[in-house]
Amino acid sequence: MPEASQPTIFANDHGVIQRYRNYLPVTDNTPIVSLSEGSTPLIHAPRLSARVGKGCTVLVKYEGLNPTGSFKDRGMTMAMSKARENGSKAVICASTGNTSAAAAAYATRAGMDCVVLLPAGKISQGKLAQAFVYGAKVVAIDGNFDRALELVREIGEMDEFEIVNSINPYRIEGQKTASFEIIDDLGDAPHIHVLPVGNAGNITAYWKGYREYHAEGKSTRLPKMVGFQAAGSAPIFYNQVVTAPETVATAIRIGNPASWEAANEALNTSGGKIDIVTDAEILEAQGWLAANEGIFVEPASAASIAGLFKCCAKPCEGCPVNAIEPESTIVCTVTGHGLKDIDTALSARSFRTIDAKDDRSDILGKLGY
Amino acid sequence: MPEASQPTIFANDHGVIQRYRNYLPVTDNTPIVSLSEGSTPLIHAPRLSARVGKGCTVLVKYEGLNPTGSFKDRGMTMAMSKARENGSKAVICASTGNTSAAAAAYATRAGMDCVVLLPAGKISQGKLAQAFVYGAKVVAIDGNFDRALELVREIGEMDEFEIVNSINPYRIEGQKTASFEIIDDLGDAPHIHVLPVGNAGNITAYWKGYREYHAEGKSTRLPKMVGFQAAGSAPIFYNQVVTAPETVATAIRIGNPASWEAANEALNTSGGKIDIVTDAEILEAQGWLAANEGIFVEPASAASIAGLFKCCAKPCEGCPVNAIEPESTIVCTVTGHGLKDIDTALSARSFRTIDAKDDRSDILGKLGY
């Protein structure tokens, strides 16, 4: 089965490398590993726009509609294609979340092994469900998470292995395509771009994408980049490493971001800002977005929405959201689908059924009709 | 907040009504309720193609990448837009699964109430998580499921309510757009289209779409429609109502399909066939697709893949899959994302970690490197 180990691109595949190959470090010799990621919807959010006011238009970039349910797929198509080009036989990472899910899916697609290295005590079947289902080899070591990362780096030095943790530079290349899509959809860059910040790879990637497209004349402006960290996990905001980061938004529970410096550059150069939101604000925003715009996202994703609410409710000095002109366009990235973490969504709030008799009038009465 | 109750279409929204409005029963007066559903990827499946052999190309239409995680969104954008056009204040359905999730999300988007009517004993927070999160009013009645459906019909007769269960004819109109997308992507219709069959609305809708596009000259051929029911829930295959349907593939656990007649018409007119697959075959196919193609689907979706395997392994007399010409194109619809039902995916198979010491050589040895 030669097809099995060397998947070919079907002429109509629509992954981000096919769509934006001129902006990415690939050649005709790069074997493209894709699951048709990207081209996610930019959804107009009328109620969110109304909350911001000033005639602004708020749109949500719904990255949960990537194949494995998060934005990580954009970076993984690049990382995996380059790993294959370089002759690697396997990829390796230490991650309990969206990265391991994406790595496992794309490695399978590439006909490569995916090794996920984790501390023995930190392996939850639920969190790792996708990695398992996509066929990753999950190795439980008797060291801690830092030691797992060290071992990933050590093993990644071998020719057979490629590291796909965030230190892999190709991931940011892939992720920057989200900015291209936004400009292609809007016809220009937004005035403000709001996103959750954990490892800070995404804010770095978006800013890179915006600058590259701007340099090509594809947009007339650059957006102000506005990032939100979870209050218990906010090293960039506090400007110091957080040794024991804690937040319900597990996807941004990072104490020492890999792209810290690049994120600061994006924030400063764009005239943006970084701020924090509490877990309560994150969960409130998650529920609000689902129940008001029909968009269900994982908790980390809701940090961008919670942040926008915070800026509008009580603008701080120099807040770019407060300072924007009327009729401005604001894009919020929501990074992962709510289906990624149903348990948190359910446990965060109490849902009640309306109990009724087997009777039309009783039902209508209880519904208030 | 007038914007809140009347969401307007942003110029760059890409839902199926915007994309295919000439083929849908909408006018300029129809208020479009959309979450940018549709335009889902048609993913080339090289290993699935190799299993089919004969130089055939198999592609997977990944409907799990719709906003609420299933193909139901295509029908719901139509049903909800027409409900608003007709002045309804609320929609009502009896469903524990993908229909209630889609109904709740689109109703929220439309600024309408969504009422989900269910027997008190049949309400699982997990299954209904999306409906709850999107803000549906879940009514627990003290009757059984048939009684809930009767009450939906009764209440649906009121002007204030629109029924969005599968008897709503607009849902099939929306769902047929998946065929349009496939032809637009491939440049022609596939030779064979394989899909899971439960209520039979989807096979009906795809066939309608294929015929309409063919009549417009958009394709040179019509595909043979091949449907698979779960063995314990196969009324069309056995040609008799199943009073107590049972299958792990809950999304196709239907004993008396709403579109039974139309499905038979599609099967007969297209020269296709209907067959059954066991729960074991469904779960095996689900695991295989994730671990070999990197595509994770809910159990019901895997019925199409399981069916294709069955046809190839032991073709029955007159099997259209067996009779196809070399180099043919086969499209399999997978209807929902695997994240919809993580519990079944995990409980169906036992995943094992590889235990290793905090040591590079030990890890590499255990991995076989």
PDB file of N, CA and C in Angstrom, chain A residues 4 8 10 12 14 35-36 41 43-44 46-47 67 90 108-109 111 113 132-134 138-142 147 154 158 185 290-294 296 337 351 353-356 358 360 364 369, chain B residues 4 7-8 10 12 14 35-36 41 43-44 47 67 90 108-109 111 113 125 132-134 138-142 147 154 158 185 290-294 296 337 351 353-356 358 360 364 369:
ATOM      1  N   ALA A   4      -0.685   4.329   1.457  1.00  0.00           N
ATOM      2  CA  ALA A   4      -0.884   4.424   2.896  1.00  0.00           C
ATOM      3  C   ALA A   4       0.212   5.241   3.572  1.00  0.00           C
ATOM      4  N   THR A   8      -1.272  11.444  -0.792  1.00  0.00           N
ATOM      5  CA  THR A   8      -1.112  12.500  -1.785  1.00  0.00           C
ATOM      6  C   THR A   8      -2.218  13.524  -1.593  1.00  0.00           C
ATOM      7  N   PHE A  10      -5.195  15.509  -2.702  1.00  0.00           N
ATOM      8  CA  PHE A  10      -6.224  15.477  -3.719  1.00  0.00           C
ATOM      9  C   PHE A  10      -6.401  16.901  -4.226  1.00  0.00           C
ATOM     10  N   ASN A  12      -8.606  18.821  -4.725  1.00  0.00           N
ATOM     11  CA  ASN A  12      -9.549  19.756  -4.127  1.00  0.00           C
ATOM     12  C   ASN A  12      -9.407  19.904  -2.620  1.00  0.00           C
ATOM     13  N   HIS A  14      -8.354  21.567   0.713  1.00  0.00           N
ATOM     14  CA  HIS A  14      -8.327  23.015   0.938  1.00  0.00           C
ATOM     15  C   HIS A  14      -7.602  23.392   2.211  1.00  0.00           C
ATOM     16  N   LEU A  35      -5.386  17.927   6.770  1.00  0.00           N
ATOM     17  CA  LEU A  35      -6.746  17.415   6.998  1.00  0.00           C
ATOM     18  C   LEU A  35      -7.771  18.480   6.600  1.00  0.00           C
ATOM     19  N   SER A  36      -7.375  19.314   5.640  1.00  0.00           N
ATOM     20  CA  SER A  36      -8.251  20.406   5.191  1.00  0.00           C
ATOM     21  C   SER A  36      -8.598  21.356   6.334  1.00  0.00           C
ATOM     22  N   PRO A  41     -14.944  29.734   9.845  1.00  0.00           N
ATOM     23  CA  PRO A  41     -15.833  30.887   9.667  1.00  0.00           C
ATOM     24  C   PRO A  41     -15.488  32.082  10.561  1.00  0.00           C
ATOM     25  N   ILE A  43     -17.572  34.709  12.118  1.00  0.00           N
ATOM     26  CA  ILE A  43     -19.021  34.831  12.335  1.00  0.00           C
ATOM     27  C   ILE A  43     -19.369  36.180  12.953  1.00  0.00           C
ATOM     28  N   HIS A  44     -20.275  36.882  12.296  1.00  0.00           N
ATOM     29  CA  HIS A  44     -20.734  38.162  12.819  1.00  0.00           C
ATOM     30  C   HIS A  44     -21.484  37.925  14.128  1.00  0.00           C
ATOM     31  N   PRO A  46     -23.862  39.832  16.421  1.00  0.00           N
ATOM     32  CA  PRO A  46     -24.656  41.059  16.585  1.00  0.00           C
ATOM     33  C   PRO A  46     -24.843  41.481  18.039  1.00  0.00           C
ATOM     34  N   ARG A  47     -25.004  40.506  18.925  1.00  0.00           N
ATOM     35  CA  ARG A  47     -25.247  40.881  20.326  1.00  0.00           C
ATOM     36  C   ARG A  47     -23.955  41.344  21.008  1.00  0.00           C
ATOM     37  N   PRO A  67     -10.257  20.535  12.041  1.00  0.00           N
ATOM     38  CA  PRO A  67     -10.520  19.091  12.107  1.00  0.00           C
ATOM     39  C   PRO A  67     -10.439  18.457  13.503  1.00  0.00           C
ATOM     40  N   ALA A  90       8.995   9.936  13.316  1.00  0.00           N
ATOM     41  CA  ALA A  90       8.049  10.118  14.421  1.00  0.00           C
ATOM     42  C   ALA A  90       8.081  11.564  14.899  1.00  0.00           C
ATOM     43  N   THR A 108      -0.740  10.539  12.215  1.00  0.00           N
ATOM     44  CA  THR A 108      -1.462   9.427  11.588  1.00  0.00           C
ATOM     45  C   THR A 108      -1.604   9.667  10.095  1.00  0.00           C
ATOM     46  N   ARG A 109      -2.013  10.856   9.780  1.00  0.00           N
ATOM     47  CA  ARG A 109      -2.201  11.256   8.381  1.00  0.00           C
ATOM     48  C   ARG A 109      -0.890  11.122   7.604  1.00  0.00           C
ATOM     49  N   GLY A 111       1.507   9.083   8.285  1.00  0.00           N
ATOM     50  CA  GLY A 111       2.095   7.746   8.375  1.00  0.00           C
ATOM     51  C   GLY A 111       3.300   7.716   9.305  1.00  0.00           C
ATOM     52  N   ASP A 113       4.770   7.898  13.525  1.00  0.00           N
ATOM     53  CA  ASP A 113       4.389   7.695  14.922  1.00  0.00           C
ATOM     54  C   ASP A 113       4.223   9.050  15.609  1.00  0.00           C
ATOM     55  N   PHE A 132      -5.348   9.351  22.048  1.00  0.00           N
ATOM     56  CA  PHE A 132      -5.480   7.889  22.035  1.00  0.00           C
ATOM     57  C   PHE A 132      -6.213   7.423  20.776  1.00  0.00           C
ATOM     58  N   VAL A 133      -7.332   8.057  20.499  1.00  0.00           N
ATOM     59  CA  VAL A 133      -8.160   7.608  19.369  1.00  0.00           C
ATOM     60  C   VAL A 133      -7.405   7.745  18.050  1.00  0.00           C
ATOM     61  N   TYR A 134      -6.636   8.815  17.909  1.00  0.00           N
ATOM     62  CA  TYR A 134      -5.861   9.016  16.680  1.00  0.00           C
ATOM     63  C   TYR A 134      -4.617   8.117  16.631  1.00  0.00           C
ATOM     64  N   VAL A 138       1.257   6.925  23.984  1.00  0.00           N
ATOM     65  CA  VAL A 138       1.349   7.769  25.173  1.00  0.00           C
ATOM     66  C   VAL A 138       2.290   7.096  26.174  1.00  0.00           C
ATOM     67  N   VAL A 139       3.405   7.775  26.457  1.00  0.00           N
ATOM     68  CA  VAL A 139       4.408   7.224  27.361  1.00  0.00           C
ATOM     69  C   VAL A 139       4.302   7.908  28.719  1.00  0.00           C
ATOM     70  N   ALA A 140       4.095   7.101  29.741  1.00  0.00           N
ATOM     71  CA  ALA A 140       3.995   7.609  31.110  1.00  0.00           C
ATOM     72  C   ALA A 140       5.352   7.466  31.780  1.00  0.00           C
ATOM     73  N   ILE A 141       6.017   8.571  32.064  1.00  0.00           N
ATOM     74  CA  ILE A 141       7.329   8.494  32.712  1.00  0.00           C
ATOM     75  C   ILE A 141       7.175   8.752  34.210  1.00  0.00           C
ATOM     76  N   ASP A 142       8.160   8.318  34.971  1.00  0.00           N
ATOM     77  CA  ASP A 142       8.043   8.515  36.420  1.00  0.00           C
ATOM     78  C   ASP A 142       8.681   9.823  36.894  1.00  0.00           C
ATOM     79  N   ARG A 147      10.516  17.430  33.488  1.00  0.00           N
ATOM     80  CA  ARG A 147      11.401  16.351  33.057  1.00  0.00           C
ATOM     81  C   ARG A 147      10.896  15.755  31.730  1.00  0.00           C
ATOM     82  N   GLU A 154      15.547  16.115  24.387  1.00  0.00           N
ATOM     83  CA  GLU A 154      16.647  15.156  24.176  1.00  0.00           C
ATOM     84  C   GLU A 154      16.337  14.223  23.016  1.00  0.00           C
ATOM     85  N   MET A 158      17.353  13.471  17.991  1.00  0.00           N
ATOM     86  CA  MET A 158      17.616  12.348  17.084  1.00  0.00           C
ATOM     87  C   MET A 158      16.983  12.616  15.715  1.00  0.00           C
ATOM     88  N   ASP A 185     -11.439  37.656   4.159  1.00  0.00           N
ATOM     89  CA  ASP A 185     -12.890  37.721   4.379  1.00  0.00           C
ATOM     90  C   ASP A 185     -13.385  39.160   4.494  1.00  0.00           C
ATOM     91  N   ALA A 290     -22.437  31.214  24.080  1.00  0.00           N
ATOM     92  CA  ALA A 290     -23.258  30.099  23.596  1.00  0.00           C
ATOM     93  C   ALA A 290     -24.734  30.481  23.593  1.00  0.00           C
ATOM     94  N   ALA A 291     -25.188  31.101  24.681  1.00  0.00           N
ATOM     95  CA  ALA A 291     -26.613  31.363  24.835  1.00  0.00           C
ATOM     96  C   ALA A 291     -27.074  32.616  24.101  1.00  0.00           C
ATOM     97  N   ASN A 292     -26.131  33.447  23.638  1.00  0.00           N
ATOM     98  CA  ASN A 292     -26.515  34.676  22.948  1.00  0.00           C
ATOM     99  C   ASN A 292     -26.128  34.717  21.481  1.00  0.00           C
ATOM    100  N   GLU A 293     -25.030  34.060  21.131  1.00  0.00           N
ATOM    101  CA  GLU A 293     -24.621  34.059  19.723  1.00  0.00           C
ATOM    102  C   GLU A 293     -24.683  32.659  19.112  1.00  0.00           C
ATOM    103  N   GLY A 294     -24.941  31.652  19.938  1.00  0.00           N
ATOM    104  CA  GLY A 294     -24.996  30.281  19.405  1.00  0.00           C
ATOM    105  C   GLY A 294     -23.624  29.708  19.087  1.00  0.00           C
ATOM    106  N   PHE A 296     -20.396  27.881  20.794  1.00  0.00           N
ATOM    107  CA  PHE A 296     -19.951  27.163  21.996  1.00  0.00           C
ATOM    108  C   PHE A 296     -18.449  26.934  21.885  1.00  0.00           C
ATOM    109  N   HIS A 337     -13.281  24.274  20.208  1.00  0.00           N
ATOM    110  CA  HIS A 337     -14.717  23.998  20.296  1.00  0.00           C
ATOM    111  C   HIS A 337     -15.118  23.649  21.725  1.00  0.00           C
ATOM    112  N   PHE A 351     -27.928  23.463  35.175  1.00  0.00           N
ATOM    113  CA  PHE A 351     -29.025  23.499  34.217  1.00  0.00           C
ATOM    114  C   PHE A 351     -30.231  22.817  34.830  1.00  0.00           C
ATOM    115  N   THR A 353     -34.256  21.391  34.184  1.00  0.00           N
ATOM    116  CA  THR A 353     -35.362  21.120  33.282  1.00  0.00           C
ATOM    117  C   THR A 353     -36.625  21.759  33.855  1.00  0.00           C
ATOM    118  N   ILE A 354     -37.591  21.985  32.955  1.00  0.00           N
ATOM    119  CA  ILE A 354     -38.899  22.477  33.378  1.00  0.00           C
ATOM    120  C   ILE A 354     -39.799  21.244  33.461  1.00  0.00           C
ATOM    121  N   ASP A 355     -40.267  20.909  34.645  1.00  0.00           N
ATOM    122  CA  ASP A 355     -41.084  19.701  34.782  1.00  0.00           C
ATOM    123  C   ASP A 355     -42.545  20.000  34.489  1.00  0.00           C
ATOM    124  N   ALA A 356     -43.126  19.179  33.629  1.00  0.00           N
ATOM    125  CA  ALA A 356     -44.512  19.437  33.228  1.00  0.00           C
ATOM    126  C   ALA A 356     -45.287  18.133  33.144  1.00  0.00           C
ATOM    127  N   ASP A 358     -48.058  15.605  31.263  1.00  0.00           N
ATOM    128  CA  ASP A 358     -48.251  15.134  29.902  1.00  0.00           C
ATOM    129  C   ASP A 358     -49.472  15.864  29.321  1.00  0.00           C
ATOM    130  N   ARG A 360     -50.670  19.621  27.123  1.00  0.00           N
ATOM    131  CA  ARG A 360     -50.299  20.809  26.362  1.00  0.00           C
ATOM    132  C   ARG A 360     -50.436  22.108  27.150  1.00  0.00           C
ATOM    133  N   LEU A 364     -47.459  24.704  28.106  1.00  0.00           N
ATOM    134  CA  LEU A 364     -47.467  26.094  27.632  1.00  0.00           C
ATOM    135  C   LEU A 364     -47.465  27.075  28.796  1.00  0.00           C
ATOM    136  N   TYR A 369     -46.305  30.726  27.721  1.00  0.00           N
ATOM    137  CA  TYR A 369     -47.048  31.056  26.485  1.00  0.00           C
ATOM    138  C   TYR A 369     -48.552  30.962  26.744  1.00  0.00           C
TER     139      TYR A 369
ATOM    140  N   ALA B   4     -29.913  42.813  18.649  1.00  0.00           N
ATOM    141  CA  ALA B   4     -29.957  41.558  19.384  1.00  0.00           C
ATOM    142  C   ALA B   4     -31.077  40.644  18.880  1.00  0.00           C
ATOM    143  N   PRO B   7     -30.583  39.625  14.137  1.00  0.00           N
ATOM    144  CA  PRO B   7     -29.219  39.574  13.618  1.00  0.00           C
ATOM    145  C   PRO B   7     -29.210  39.786  12.113  1.00  0.00           C
ATOM    146  N   THR B   8     -28.308  40.613  11.675  1.00  0.00           N
ATOM    147  CA  THR B   8     -28.217  40.850  10.240  1.00  0.00           C
ATOM    148  C   THR B   8     -27.067  40.025   9.681  1.00  0.00           C
ATOM    149  N   PHE B  10     -23.784  39.541   7.965  1.00  0.00           N
ATOM    150  CA  PHE B  10     -22.593  40.293   7.624  1.00  0.00           C
ATOM    151  C   PHE B  10     -22.188  39.900   6.212  1.00  0.00           C
ATOM    152  N   ASN B  12     -19.749  39.002   4.766  1.00  0.00           N
ATOM    153  CA  ASN B  12     -18.840  37.898   4.487  1.00  0.00           C
ATOM    154  C   ASN B  12     -19.235  36.583   5.152  1.00  0.00           C
ATOM    155  N   HIS B  14     -20.686  33.001   5.395  1.00  0.00           N
ATOM    156  CA  HIS B  14     -20.598  32.007   4.327  1.00  0.00           C
ATOM    157  C   HIS B  14     -21.495  30.801   4.582  1.00  0.00           C
ATOM    158  N   LEU B  35     -24.989  30.342  11.146  1.00  0.00           N
ATOM    159  CA  LEU B  35     -23.745  30.314  11.921  1.00  0.00           C
ATOM    160  C   LEU B  35     -22.578  29.947  11.013  1.00  0.00           C
ATOM    161  N   SER B  36     -22.700  30.286   9.730  1.00  0.00           N
ATOM    162  CA  SER B  36     -21.660  29.950   8.747  1.00  0.00           C
ATOM    163  C   SER B  36     -21.437  28.443   8.653  1.00  0.00           C
ATOM    164  N   PRO B  41     -15.046  20.265   4.796  1.00  0.00           N
ATOM    165  CA  PRO B  41     -14.035  19.678   3.916  1.00  0.00           C
ATOM    166  C   PRO B  41     -14.424  18.310   3.352  1.00  0.00           C
ATOM    167  N   ILE B  43     -12.402  15.351   2.409  1.00  0.00           N
ATOM    168  CA  ILE B  43     -11.016  14.968   2.688  1.00  0.00           C
ATOM    169  C   ILE B  43     -10.656  13.669   1.969  1.00  0.00           C
ATOM    170  N   HIS B  44      -9.593  13.723   1.203  1.00  0.00           N
ATOM    171  CA  HIS B  44      -9.120  12.532   0.515  1.00  0.00           C
ATOM    172  C   HIS B  44      -8.647  11.515   1.547  1.00  0.00           C
ATOM    173  N   ARG B  47      -5.777   5.768   2.655  1.00  0.00           N
ATOM    174  CA  ARG B  47      -5.756   4.390   3.148  1.00  0.00           C
ATOM    175  C   ARG B  47      -7.099   3.699   2.914  1.00  0.00           C
ATOM    176  N   PRO B  67     -20.899  24.089  12.708  1.00  0.00           N
ATOM    177  CA  PRO B  67     -20.779  24.814  13.987  1.00  0.00           C
ATOM    178  C   PRO B  67     -21.176  24.034  15.237  1.00  0.00           C
ATOM    179  N   ALA B  90     -40.997  30.785  18.687  1.00  0.00           N
ATOM    180  CA  ALA B  90     -40.237  29.696  19.301  1.00  0.00           C
ATOM    181  C   ALA B  90     -40.227  28.493  18.376  1.00  0.00           C
ATOM    182  N   THR B 108     -31.176  30.460  19.327  1.00  0.00           N
ATOM    183  CA  THR B 108     -30.471  31.526  20.034  1.00  0.00           C
ATOM    184  C   THR B 108     -30.042  32.608  19.051  1.00  0.00           C
ATOM    185  N   ARG B 109     -29.478  32.157  17.974  1.00  0.00           N
ATOM    186  CA  ARG B 109     -29.022  33.059  16.926  1.00  0.00           C
ATOM    187  C   ARG B 109     -30.173  33.897  16.361  1.00  0.00           C
ATOM    188  N   GLY B 111     -32.832  34.711  17.985  1.00  0.00           N
ATOM    189  CA  GLY B 111     -33.555  35.443  19.021  1.00  0.00           C
ATOM    190  C   GLY B 111     -34.896  34.803  19.342  1.00  0.00           C
ATOM    191  N   ASP B 113     -37.103  31.387  21.220  1.00  0.00           N
ATOM    192  CA  ASP B 113     -36.992  30.315  22.207  1.00  0.00           C
ATOM    193  C   ASP B 113     -36.825  28.973  21.504  1.00  0.00           C
ATOM    194  N   GLN B 125     -27.780  14.865  31.153  1.00  0.00           N
ATOM    195  CA  GLN B 125     -27.097  16.171  31.052  1.00  0.00           C
ATOM    196  C   GLN B 125     -26.016  16.117  29.975  1.00  0.00           C
ATOM    197  N   PHE B 132     -28.530  22.612  26.457  1.00  0.00           N
ATOM    198  CA  PHE B 132     -28.534  23.433  27.665  1.00  0.00           C
ATOM    199  C   PHE B 132     -27.635  24.659  27.503  1.00  0.00           C
ATOM    200  N   VAL B 133     -26.426  24.441  27.027  1.00  0.00           N
ATOM    201  CA  VAL B 133     -25.466  25.540  26.938  1.00  0.00           C
ATOM    202  C   VAL B 133     -25.964  26.618  25.977  1.00  0.00           C
ATOM    203  N   TYR B 134     -26.595  26.199  24.875  1.00  0.00           N
ATOM    204  CA  TYR B 134     -27.114  27.174  23.912  1.00  0.00           C
ATOM    205  C   TYR B 134     -28.412  27.824  24.396  1.00  0.00           C
ATOM    206  N   VAL B 138     -35.569  23.006  28.314  1.00  0.00           N
ATOM    207  CA  VAL B 138     -35.790  21.567  28.245  1.00  0.00           C
ATOM    208  C   VAL B 138     -36.953  21.200  29.175  1.00  0.00           C
ATOM    209  N   VAL B 139     -38.029  20.700  28.567  1.00  0.00           N
ATOM    210  CA  VAL B 139     -39.222  20.355  29.340  1.00  0.00           C
ATOM    211  C   VAL B 139     -39.285  18.849  29.536  1.00  0.00           C
ATOM    212  N   ALA B 140     -39.343  18.436  30.781  1.00  0.00           N
ATOM    213  CA  ALA B 140     -39.434  17.017  31.119  1.00  0.00           C
ATOM    214  C   ALA B 140     -40.896  16.664  31.375  1.00  0.00           C
ATOM    215  N   ILE B 141     -41.480  15.878  30.473  1.00  0.00           N
ATOM    216  CA  ILE B 141     -42.893  15.515  30.674  1.00  0.00           C
ATOM    217  C   ILE B 141     -42.984  14.123  31.297  1.00  0.00           C
ATOM    218  N   ASP B 142     -44.123  13.833  31.910  1.00  0.00           N
ATOM    219  CA  ASP B 142     -44.247  12.526  32.550  1.00  0.00           C
ATOM    220  C   ASP B 142     -44.806  11.447  31.599  1.00  0.00           C
ATOM    221  N   ARG B 147     -45.318  10.147  23.193  1.00  0.00           N
ATOM    222  CA  ARG B 147     -46.209  11.197  23.691  1.00  0.00           C
ATOM    223  C   ARG B 147     -45.540  12.575  23.538  1.00  0.00           C
ATOM    224  N   GLU B 154     -48.778  18.836  18.456  1.00  0.00           N
ATOM    225  CA  GLU B 154     -49.914  19.646  18.934  1.00  0.00           C
ATOM    226  C   GLU B 154     -49.503  21.097  19.127  1.00  0.00           C
ATOM    227  N   MET B 158     -49.681  25.734  16.826  1.00  0.00           N
ATOM    228  CA  MET B 158     -49.886  27.137  17.216  1.00  0.00           C
ATOM    229  C   MET B 158     -48.998  28.047  16.372  1.00  0.00           C
ATOM    230  N   ASP B 185     -16.739  20.804  -5.415  1.00  0.00           N
ATOM    231  CA  ASP B 185     -15.352  20.447  -5.094  1.00  0.00           C
ATOM    232  C   ASP B 185     -14.754  19.495  -6.128  1.00  0.00           C
ATOM    233  N   ALA B 290     -10.091   7.049  12.638  1.00  0.00           N
ATOM    234  CA  ALA B 290      -9.308   7.995  13.435  1.00  0.00           C
ATOM    235  C   ALA B 290      -7.821   7.643  13.373  1.00  0.00           C
ATOM    236  N   ALA B 291      -7.511   6.365  13.540  1.00  0.00           N
ATOM    237  CA  ALA B 291      -6.111   5.946  13.660  1.00  0.00           C
ATOM    238  C   ALA B 291      -5.422   5.787  12.307  1.00  0.00           C
ATOM    239  N   ASN B 292      -6.180   5.810  11.211  1.00  0.00           N
ATOM    240  CA  ASN B 292      -5.567   5.645   9.892  1.00  0.00           C
ATOM    241  C   ASN B 292      -5.682   6.867   8.990  1.00  0.00           C
ATOM    242  N   GLU B 293      -6.763   7.612   9.155  1.00  0.00           N
ATOM    243  CA  GLU B 293      -6.918   8.808   8.319  1.00  0.00           C
ATOM    244  C   GLU B 293      -6.882  10.089   9.140  1.00  0.00           C
ATOM    245  N   GLY B 294      -6.866   9.963  10.476  1.00  0.00           N
ATOM    246  CA  GLY B 294      -6.845  11.166  11.319  1.00  0.00           C
ATOM    247  C   GLY B 294      -8.186  11.882  11.367  1.00  0.00           C
ATOM    248  N   PHE B 296     -11.826  11.799  13.223  1.00  0.00           N
ATOM    249  CA  PHE B 296     -12.541  11.263  14.388  1.00  0.00           C
ATOM    250  C   PHE B 296     -14.019  11.620  14.245  1.00  0.00           C
ATOM    251  N   HIS B 337     -19.024  14.981  14.598  1.00  0.00           N
ATOM    252  CA  HIS B 337     -17.665  14.942  15.125  1.00  0.00           C
ATOM    253  C   HIS B 337     -17.551  13.917  16.258  1.00  0.00           C
ATOM    254  N   PHE B 351      -7.379   1.754  25.964  1.00  0.00           N
ATOM    255  CA  PHE B 351      -6.138   2.429  25.617  1.00  0.00           C
ATOM    256  C   PHE B 351      -5.127   2.195  26.722  1.00  0.00           C
ATOM    257  N   THR B 353      -1.207   3.120  28.264  1.00  0.00           N
ATOM    258  CA  THR B 353       0.007   3.922  28.197  1.00  0.00           C
ATOM    259  C   THR B 353       1.207   2.970  28.192  1.00  0.00           C
ATOM    260  N   ILE B 354       2.325   3.477  27.705  1.00  0.00           N
ATOM    261  CA  ILE B 354       3.588   2.738  27.763  1.00  0.00           C
ATOM    262  C   ILE B 354       4.343   3.282  28.976  1.00  0.00           C
ATOM    263  N   ASP B 355       4.559   2.447  29.957  1.00  0.00           N
ATOM    264  CA  ASP B 355       5.224   2.928  31.181  1.00  0.00           C
ATOM    265  C   ASP B 355       6.735   2.863  31.017  1.00  0.00           C
ATOM    266  N   ALA B 356       7.382   3.957  31.340  1.00  0.00           N
ATOM    267  CA  ALA B 356       8.832   4.019  31.157  1.00  0.00           C
ATOM    268  C   ALA B 356       9.477   4.748  32.323  1.00  0.00           C
ATOM    269  N   ASP B 358      12.283   7.473  33.858  1.00  0.00           N
ATOM    270  CA  ASP B 358      12.693   8.838  33.543  1.00  0.00           C
ATOM    271  C   ASP B 358      14.058   8.766  32.852  1.00  0.00           C
ATOM    272  N   ARG B 360      15.974   8.346  28.792  1.00  0.00           N
ATOM    273  CA  ARG B 360      15.849   8.351  27.344  1.00  0.00           C
ATOM    274  C   ARG B 360      15.958   6.961  26.716  1.00  0.00           C
ATOM    275  N   LEU B 364      13.095   5.000  24.561  1.00  0.00           N
ATOM    276  CA  LEU B 364      13.321   4.609  23.166  1.00  0.00           C
ATOM    277  C   LEU B 364      13.194   3.101  22.992  1.00  0.00           C
ATOM    278  N   TYR B 369      12.583   2.057  19.242  1.00  0.00           N
ATOM    279  CA  TYR B 369      13.544   2.813  18.432  1.00  0.00           C
ATOM    280  C   TYR B 369      14.970   2.513  18.893  1.00  0.00           C
TER     281      TYR B 369
END
